[in-house]
Amino acid sequence: MKVLAAGVVPLLLVLHWKHGAASPLPITPVNATCATRHPCHGNLMNQIKNQLAQLNGSANALFISYYTAQGEPFPNNLDKLCGPNMTDFPPFHANGTEKAKLVELYRLVAYLGASLGNVTRDQKILNPNALSLHSKLNATTDTMRGLLSNVLCRLCNKYHVGHVDVTYGPDTAGKDAFQKKKLGCQLLGTYKQVISLVAQAF
Amino acid sequence: MAFSVVLQKAFLLALLSLRAYQNEVFDEPIQLVPEVQNVSTSSKPQQVNLQWTVPNLAHHQELKMMLQIEISRIKTSNVIQVVNYTTTVKWNQVMHWNWKPDIPLECVKYFLRIRGMVDDDKFLLQSSWSNWSSWQEAHIPVSLEPNTVLVFPEDPLVEEGSNITICSVYGRNQHNVSCYLQEKPIPGEQLDSHVSIFNLNNVVFFRDTGTNFFCNSIDTKLEDGIVLFVSKVLEEPKNFSCETQDFKTLNCIWEPGVDTALAWKQQPPQNYTLFESFSGRRKLCNKSSCDWQITDDSQEIYNFTLIAKNYLRTRSVSVSFHLTHRVYLKAPHNVSLEIINTTKAHMTWKVHSRGNDYTLLCQIELLCEKEVIHEHNVSVHMSGDYLFNDLDPDTEYKASVRCADATHFWKWSNWAEKTFSTPEAAPSEALDVWRIVRSKNGSRIVTLFWKPLSKSRANGKILFYNIVAENQDKPAKSKHCSIPAPASDTQLTLDQSSYKLHITANNSVGMSPETILVLSRESGNQEVVEKRINGTKDGFLISWEPRSRDVISYIVDWCAHSQNQLCDLQWKNLGPNTTSTIISSDAFKPGVRYNFRIFEIPVQGPVYLVEKQTGYTQELAPLESPEVLTSNLTSHSFTLSWQGYASQFQAGFIQGYRVYLKSKEMHCHSGWDKVLLSDNSVCCNYDIKDPKQKIFTVENLRPESDYEFSVRSYTSVGENQNATFMMVTTPDEHSHMLLKTMLPMSLCVLLIMVVCYWKSQWVKETCYPDIPNPSKSSILSPIKYMQNPHLTIMNVKDCIPDVLEVINKAEGTKTLYTGAGKLHAENVTKLPPVPTEKDSCGPVPCIFFENFTYDQLAFDSDSHGHVPGPLKDILCQLGPLTPPKNLLNVLGNSNMKSLTGSPTEETSLIYVSQLASPTCGDKDSLTTNLPRPVHCSEYKMQMAVPPSLASPALSKNSDLSSMILLGKGEPG
């Protein structure tokens, strides 16, 4: 239940746009109805590629802004404190089919969106004056929200996939301040690496 | 006495009965051993809570006990602290005691035990400690895996300057654990194989978002950390005070000091609570103020305690006062001002008072241009008034009033203000006027200058200045003019009469007292010797010798900008007994000459110029170099002159000039010094020490040599540095003589040539006429006479004409001789009117030759070769014939001309002089008689005619060498 704590739940509600969307989404059976709240854009894949490129382009600046705002020892111990060694990060296989890649992308973005929500919440409390960081986190979260919607549309329209099982990272609400800083830094370090691969895969 | 004995007995009985009661209840000692109920721990904040009871207490019994708690770390025998404290225990009540461990509970185990001792007067018999309770363990267990590093306590909160111990717990595989505060390594102390502690002493505030403390294992690169939150020390509120304006609310204020809030909700801003001890009321306040409602009108004394508190510290400050001593009145109201006249105003106001019984002190201020010019205190009850005197007309004032309790002064109320202006009045002071008088074309140009009246003297806005020039000699010629403000000078043109000038300043109310200047016939600008003075940065000290005793005043004047054409006249009025003054001005600049004139204003008589003085506040080197002209250049000398150099406008008194001369040989003659210039060049220098000498001749020069010269003026400070060198080259030594001889010769030759040219016609006609006239050739005649006195006129009979055609016009017949020459001749004895191209010419009675044209082709084809011989031979062959005289003249003239003008063998085109009548246009002088061809002859147009345009006759007869047409109007 910690996963569904304050930081994740509002984000999921926003991401899925409907009641009860916080529950994990299994892959829809082929014959299941697939409906989206809004009509999907005609050129979805291009939009997805553009959004991935946008995220990839801003990931490094977000990472730098984050570890700089945390203060020492973070900037000088990135390998120890911010290394991309998250074990529960959703996998992504760049050589899969488009459908498989889209499903994995959906899981990835859902995971990242929820985790970034936690990071944003923590940073607004821990570093209330780091306005530049807050702005970058909000912009990234907004882009991910749009990307998630587009991926879902694509899955739904082309592959008739309306539900995908997703996983979320650990909730940081109960952690101490240093652990929150560290987990956020690890998340953004991992995100910077993964988003680069994902952007190249599409 | 009896009453006191009874009272003493009663007291003894009571004491005895109390002792009997005690012996009855506590006859046997009771063991009051504290019993630990529970030991709980918390991680944040790090704390051990001990709960205990005293089980053997009697029902509803209360006892005051002293307690002792012993604390051991790691093992029970390692006692680290013994705490004593006193409390009152009750029956069946669980007591609490909190303790904050120095090393986090996650890292070490603590053991506690407690014992007690009755410390109550009711238990005098038992005063020893009870037995200890059993040891109780206090510890927060952590899940520690072999490859784990953990740091405790979590997010600790400490005050700046305090000490804290941080511990690191690591698994069995971890050994080399290093910890850092920010990036600074912190040395640790190993408690056991899995625990290290790090003592941070006197921690400093880094930022409100905390300071990272970070540990990592070098072996496995595992890491953990905490964020250390350091709070600033809570300060005691300063300047805490309370006051009332309306006896309904007390407003308390204070200076809170630094904000101790921390991010991450570690610590909110400190809160402030106001507590009043008499009423027992308490109120949570803002950061720096609190409004306390007065609920009980009867309470006059208040005792307030302000308590500031955060998570780590509590501060308090108290103040006690009588309510009436803390009255801060509201500002007076209904302030009004009545303007009585130009110098008086009456102010009234009302105050917020509790009644007529209260006396208030009010302070009145009058401000003019933000400056307090008047201050006064008055006592009032409900309202007050005040009269302002001695005000200036046309001035804006601000009247202010504030009040306070007169009996117990606490503080002034705010100011109540009112702005007002006094009306205008006539100017109260005469203008300070001075003048410059110049003479021009028999008139006097009088420039008047006056200083604007100060605001306090103008008493209003000056609108114009009236000037009346009263002619003392001819009152009818008085002048009047009005100069609109803000002018400060004007110019009058007056004749040489004596004048009295009346100058006044006028505003809307009236005019100022008049200033009178007397202009006598004498200008007052007597010639006096100018004296030089030395100024300083502070100005000039001007002193003079008084001329007479009957003096009204002295005036020193000068121009503020002496180098400008427009003199910004400045002057200073001085008393009659003054003989010196210091003239200072911010406008004085270094390097500018100032000329001062000292005038004496006598009681009677004209203004007298006493002295002229001139000087500089600071002399500088000249800024301008003389513009030098060279003259009288010879092979050994040249002259330099700089007459136009204005030495009076230089940056200092010119003391002389230095002439610098450069040459290749660099030999300096007597009187010249060899000097090294700033550019390391060497030259000769001649010093002219007379500043009036502005001409200098450089001598002893070598011919045909280049010299560079420069003339520089100098003052006491130095010489002009901007001068440049100019080049001059001395001429050849002989060129002078050559010039003296060649020039007159050249002029003579030129004169002769001009004369010759001018008289060439005459010479030509005289010496070498085109048609020689022996009778007129006065020059050749003697020669000819000498050679052959008999031969004066060519004899026609000696000539054998080749072809001769004689046209007898009078007979209307034409004799045409056709031969080799085909020469046409016409008898012109009586010529008919000749039509010419020029109508003005009309019929020409004169002999003329027209279009004596040789066909070029004819010459090219050697057409002239048909002529058997030279033309003179031809003419000579005409000798046997006797042609008319006229015709002979014609032939002789024309053909001689053609022969002399062209060597026939060499020239392809031959022009022949043509004579026409000189009487063209003069019809009245026309004559049919043609014996005077010379007097009426002229040259007419000559032209080369191409073959195609030649006359048919010529074309047809291409062998003709010449053609003479006489009487063009005649059909050919």
Tab-separated table of N, CA, C and O in Angstrom, chain B residues 836-899:
chain	number	residue	atom	x	y	z
B	836	THR	N	27.581	92.329	-101.639
B	836	THR	CA	28.364	91.450	-100.768
B	836	THR	C	27.434	90.705	-99.834
B	836	THR	O	26.230	90.958	-99.750
B	837	GLU	N	28.023	89.807	-99.068
B	837	GLU	CA	27.204	89.026	-98.130
B	837	GLU	C	26.700	89.908	-97.010
B	837	GLU	O	25.699	89.642	-96.398
B	838	LYS	N	27.474	90.907	-96.730
B	838	LYS	CA	27.053	91.791	-95.653
B	838	LYS	C	26.307	92.954	-96.247
B	838	LYS	O	26.870	93.752	-96.993
B	839	ASP	N	25.060	93.050	-95.843
B	839	ASP	CA	24.251	94.137	-96.357
B	839	ASP	C	24.794	95.470	-95.910
B	839	ASP	O	24.668	96.477	-96.584
B	840	SER	N	25.369	95.450	-94.698
B	840	SER	CA	25.863	96.708	-94.172
B	840	SER	C	26.948	97.280	-95.074
B	840	SER	O	27.175	98.473	-95.094
B	841	CYS	N	27.628	96.362	-95.646
B	841	CYS	CA	28.671	96.866	-96.516
B	841	CYS	C	28.067	97.567	-97.726
B	841	CYS	O	28.567	98.582	-98.184
B	842	GLY	N	27.037	96.970	-98.259
B	842	GLY	CA	26.367	97.583	-99.383
B	842	GLY	C	27.260	97.616	-100.622
B	842	GLY	O	28.275	96.921	-100.689
B	843	PRO	N	26.907	98.390	-101.525
B	843	PRO	CA	27.761	98.525	-102.704
B	843	PRO	C	29.083	99.130	-102.292
B	843	PRO	O	29.115	100.171	-101.618
B	844	VAL	N	30.166	98.440	-102.567
B	844	VAL	CA	31.482	98.893	-102.122
B	844	VAL	C	32.176	99.593	-103.274
B	844	VAL	O	32.448	98.982	-104.299
B	845	PRO	N	32.443	100.849	-103.062
B	845	PRO	CA	33.134	101.570	-104.111
B	845	PRO	C	34.623	101.330	-104.086
B	845	PRO	O	35.329	101.760	-104.988
B	846	CYS	N	35.087	100.669	-102.985
B	846	CYS	CA	36.524	100.475	-102.819
B	846	CYS	C	36.997	99.300	-103.635
B	846	CYS	O	36.217	98.426	-104.025
B	847	ILE	N	38.277	99.250	-103.723
B	847	ILE	CA	38.906	98.076	-104.316
B	847	ILE	C	38.968	97.029	-103.246
B	847	ILE	O	39.346	97.295	-102.107
B	848	PHE	N	38.557	95.864	-103.611
B	848	PHE	CA	38.700	94.776	-102.640
B	848	PHE	C	38.987	93.489	-103.365
B	848	PHE	O	38.651	93.326	-104.532
B	849	PHE	N	39.647	92.624	-102.627
B	849	PHE	CA	39.926	91.271	-103.133
B	849	PHE	C	39.098	90.311	-102.314
B	849	PHE	O	39.079	90.388	-101.101
B	850	GLU	N	38.446	89.526	-103.033
B	850	GLU	CA	37.583	88.583	-102.319
B	850	GLU	C	37.795	87.200	-102.856
B	850	GLU	O	37.849	86.981	-104.066
B	851	ASN	N	37.919	86.272	-101.902
B	851	ASN	CA	38.043	84.863	-102.234
B	851	ASN	C	39.166	84.622	-103.214
B	851	ASN	O	38.996	84.010	-104.254
B	852	PHE	N	40.275	85.200	-102.844
B	852	PHE	CA	41.481	84.820	-103.586
B	852	PHE	C	41.861	83.456	-103.129
B	852	PHE	O	42.547	83.265	-102.153
B	853	THR	N	41.318	82.470	-103.774
B	853	THR	CA	41.434	81.121	-103.290
B	853	THR	C	42.195	80.287	-104.283
B	853	THR	O	41.935	80.338	-105.479
B	854	TYR	N	43.118	79.588	-103.699
B	854	TYR	CA	43.826	78.644	-104.554
B	854	TYR	C	43.255	77.278	-104.322
B	854	TYR	O	43.071	76.865	-103.197
B	855	ASP	N	42.945	76.660	-105.400
B	855	ASP	CA	42.443	75.303	-105.293
B	855	ASP	C	43.590	74.404	-104.861
B	855	ASP	O	44.635	74.364	-105.477
B	856	GLN	N	43.328	73.720	-103.742
B	856	GLN	CA	44.379	72.873	-103.187
B	856	GLN	C	44.795	71.795	-104.177
B	856	GLN	O	45.967	71.490	-104.337
B	857	LEU	N	43.789	71.245	-104.833
B	857	LEU	CA	44.099	70.195	-105.797
B	857	LEU	C	44.881	70.746	-106.961
B	857	LEU	O	45.700	70.047	-107.551
B	858	ALA	N	44.551	71.930	-107.173
B	858	ALA	CA	45.285	72.535	-108.282
B	858	ALA	C	46.749	72.609	-107.961
B	858	ALA	O	47.599	72.304	-108.790
B	859	PHE	N	47.026	72.930	-106.681
B	859	PHE	CA	48.441	72.957	-106.309
B	859	PHE	C	49.019	71.577	-106.250
B	859	PHE	O	50.161	71.358	-106.630
B	860	ASP	N	48.191	70.707	-105.783
B	860	ASP	CA	48.701	69.327	-105.706
B	860	ASP	C	49.053	68.779	-107.081
B	860	ASP	O	49.960	67.971	-107.232
B	861	SER	N	48.258	69.204	-108.007
B	861	SER	CA	48.511	68.708	-109.364
B	861	SER	C	49.470	69.609	-110.144
B	861	SER	O	49.487	69.608	-111.373
B	862	ASP	N	50.147	70.406	-109.308
B	862	ASP	CA	51.144	71.299	-109.888
B	862	ASP	C	50.559	72.215	-110.950
B	862	ASP	O	51.136	72.481	-111.999
B	863	SER	N	49.349	72.570	-110.638
B	863	SER	CA	48.683	73.446	-111.586
B	863	SER	C	49.405	74.773	-111.750
B	863	SER	O	49.333	75.429	-112.764
B	864	HIS	N	50.049	75.098	-110.576
B	864	HIS	CA	50.754	76.360	-110.655
B	864	HIS	C	51.966	76.240	-111.568
B	864	HIS	O	52.591	77.219	-111.933
B	865	GLY	N	52.301	75.049	-111.929
B	865	GLY	CA	53.441	74.861	-112.809
B	865	GLY	C	53.247	75.449	-114.205
B	865	GLY	O	54.202	75.626	-114.949
B	866	HIS	N	51.946	75.726	-114.406
B	866	HIS	CA	51.690	76.332	-115.722
B	866	HIS	C	52.084	77.765	-115.765
B	866	HIS	O	52.156	78.365	-116.818
B	867	VAL	N	52.315	78.242	-114.588
B	867	VAL	CA	52.778	79.630	-114.598
B	867	VAL	C	54.211	79.609	-115.095
B	867	VAL	O	55.047	78.887	-114.548
B	868	PRO	N	54.479	80.383	-116.084
B	868	PRO	CA	55.779	80.254	-116.703
B	868	PRO	C	56.909	80.663	-115.785
B	868	PRO	O	58.016	80.179	-115.876
B	869	GLY	N	56.675	81.468	-114.855
B	869	GLY	CA	57.753	81.904	-113.971
B	869	GLY	C	57.194	82.560	-112.757
B	869	GLY	O	55.996	82.567	-112.540
B	870	PRO	N	58.104	83.012	-111.936
B	870	PRO	CA	57.622	83.693	-110.737
B	870	PRO	C	56.686	84.816	-111.104
B	870	PRO	O	56.808	85.417	-112.176
B	871	LEU	N	55.806	85.032	-110.172
B	871	LEU	CA	54.756	86.003	-110.503
B	871	LEU	C	55.349	87.388	-110.713
B	871	LEU	O	54.859	88.170	-111.517
B	872	LYS	N	56.370	87.654	-109.934
B	872	LYS	CA	56.948	88.986	-110.154
B	872	LYS	C	57.472	89.117	-111.580
B	872	LYS	O	57.444	90.195	-112.186
B	873	ASP	N	57.879	87.956	-112.083
B	873	ASP	CA	58.304	87.986	-113.488
B	873	ASP	C	57.121	88.249	-114.386
B	873	ASP	O	57.208	88.962	-115.383
B	874	ILE	N	56.033	87.639	-113.928
B	874	ILE	CA	54.822	87.874	-114.715
B	874	ILE	C	54.470	89.349	-114.705
B	874	ILE	O	54.167	89.932	-115.727
B	875	LEU	N	54.547	89.843	-113.490
B	875	LEU	CA	54.214	91.258	-113.388
B	875	LEU	C	55.188	92.102	-114.197
B	875	LEU	O	54.829	93.088	-114.832
B	876	CYS	N	56.391	91.640	-114.119
B	876	CYS	CA	57.376	92.417	-114.876
B	876	CYS	C	57.106	92.380	-116.377
B	876	CYS	O	57.395	93.314	-117.111
B	877	GLN	N	56.494	91.257	-116.775
B	877	GLN	CA	56.197	91.126	-118.199
B	877	GLN	C	55.052	92.018	-118.634
B	877	GLN	O	54.754	92.125	-119.811
B	878	LEU	N	54.405	92.559	-117.683
B	878	LEU	CA	53.298	93.454	-118.026
B	878	LEU	C	53.788	94.843	-118.393
B	878	LEU	O	53.033	95.751	-118.669
B	879	GLY	N	55.053	94.924	-118.310
B	879	GLY	CA	55.636	96.235	-118.488
B	879	GLY	C	55.204	96.980	-119.747
B	879	GLY	O	54.792	98.133	-119.682
B	880	PRO	N	55.187	96.392	-120.909
B	880	PRO	CA	54.837	97.137	-122.133
B	880	PRO	C	53.426	97.656	-122.120
B	880	PRO	O	53.112	98.637	-122.765
B	881	LEU	N	52.634	96.978	-121.422
B	881	LEU	CA	51.242	97.427	-121.347
B	881	LEU	C	51.151	98.585	-120.383
B	881	LEU	O	51.972	98.743	-119.497
B	882	THR	N	50.165	99.288	-120.507
B	882	THR	CA	49.946	100.378	-119.559
B	882	THR	C	48.570	100.236	-118.955
B	882	THR	O	47.582	100.804	-119.413
B	883	PRO	N	48.505	99.451	-118.049
B	883	PRO	CA	47.197	99.245	-117.420
B	883	PRO	C	46.843	100.464	-116.581
B	883	PRO	O	47.710	101.264	-116.243
B	884	PRO	N	45.596	100.552	-116.299
B	884	PRO	CA	45.198	101.661	-115.431
B	884	PRO	C	45.939	101.590	-114.102
B	884	PRO	O	46.321	100.510	-113.632
B	885	LYS	N	46.132	102.694	-113.581
B	885	LYS	CA	46.909	102.777	-112.329
B	885	LYS	C	46.292	101.963	-111.207
B	885	LYS	O	46.956	101.272	-110.444
B	886	ASN	N	45.031	102.036	-111.170
B	886	ASN	CA	44.328	101.277	-110.126
B	886	ASN	C	44.594	99.806	-110.242
B	886	ASN	O	44.831	99.122	-109.263
B	887	LEU	N	44.540	99.361	-111.445
B	887	LEU	CA	44.749	97.941	-111.640
B	887	LEU	C	46.153	97.536	-111.260
B	887	LEU	O	46.371	96.504	-110.655
B	888	LEU	N	47.080	98.344	-111.518
B	888	LEU	CA	48.454	98.007	-111.172
B	888	LEU	C	48.625	97.910	-109.670
B	888	LEU	O	49.285	97.035	-109.155
B	889	ASN	N	48.003	98.789	-109.026
B	889	ASN	CA	48.073	98.729	-107.560
B	889	ASN	C	47.500	97.436	-107.020
B	889	ASN	O	48.033	96.794	-106.141
B	890	VAL	N	46.411	97.151	-107.613
B	890	VAL	CA	45.765	95.906	-107.165
B	890	VAL	C	46.646	94.729	-107.412
B	890	VAL	O	46.865	93.890	-106.545
B	891	LEU	N	47.141	94.659	-108.556
B	891	LEU	CA	47.966	93.502	-108.893
B	891	LEU	C	49.194	93.444	-108.013
B	891	LEU	O	49.581	92.410	-107.512
B	892	GLY	N	49.803	94.607	-107.938
B	892	GLY	CA	51.009	94.620	-107.101
B	892	GLY	C	50.763	94.183	-105.703
B	892	GLY	O	51.482	93.369	-105.163
B	893	ASN	N	49.722	94.668	-105.075
B	893	ASN	CA	49.418	94.311	-103.689
B	893	ASN	C	49.092	92.837	-103.546
B	893	ASN	O	49.654	92.141	-102.724
B	894	SER	N	48.166	92.400	-104.363
B	894	SER	CA	47.692	91.049	-104.204
B	894	SER	C	48.740	90.024	-104.515
B	894	SER	O	48.943	89.095	-103.758
B	895	ASN	N	49.404	90.211	-105.533
B	895	ASN	CA	50.329	89.170	-105.923
B	895	ASN	C	51.576	89.166	-105.084
B	895	ASN	O	52.146	88.128	-104.825
B	896	MET	N	52.012	90.292	-104.615
B	896	MET	CA	53.158	90.317	-103.720
B	896	MET	C	52.826	89.610	-102.409
B	896	MET	O	53.610	88.890	-101.837
B	897	LYS	N	51.619	89.847	-102.037
B	897	LYS	CA	51.195	89.166	-100.800
B	897	LYS	C	51.228	87.664	-100.960
B	897	LYS	O	51.713	86.924	-100.118
B	898	SER	N	50.672	87.222	-102.033
B	898	SER	CA	50.615	85.788	-102.243
B	898	SER	C	51.998	85.206	-102.360
B	898	SER	O	52.248	84.109	-101.879
B	899	LEU	N	52.880	85.917	-102.876
B	899	LEU	CA	54.217	85.378	-103.055
B	899	LEU	C	54.988	85.367	-101.748
B	899	LEU	O	55.692	84.424	-101.443
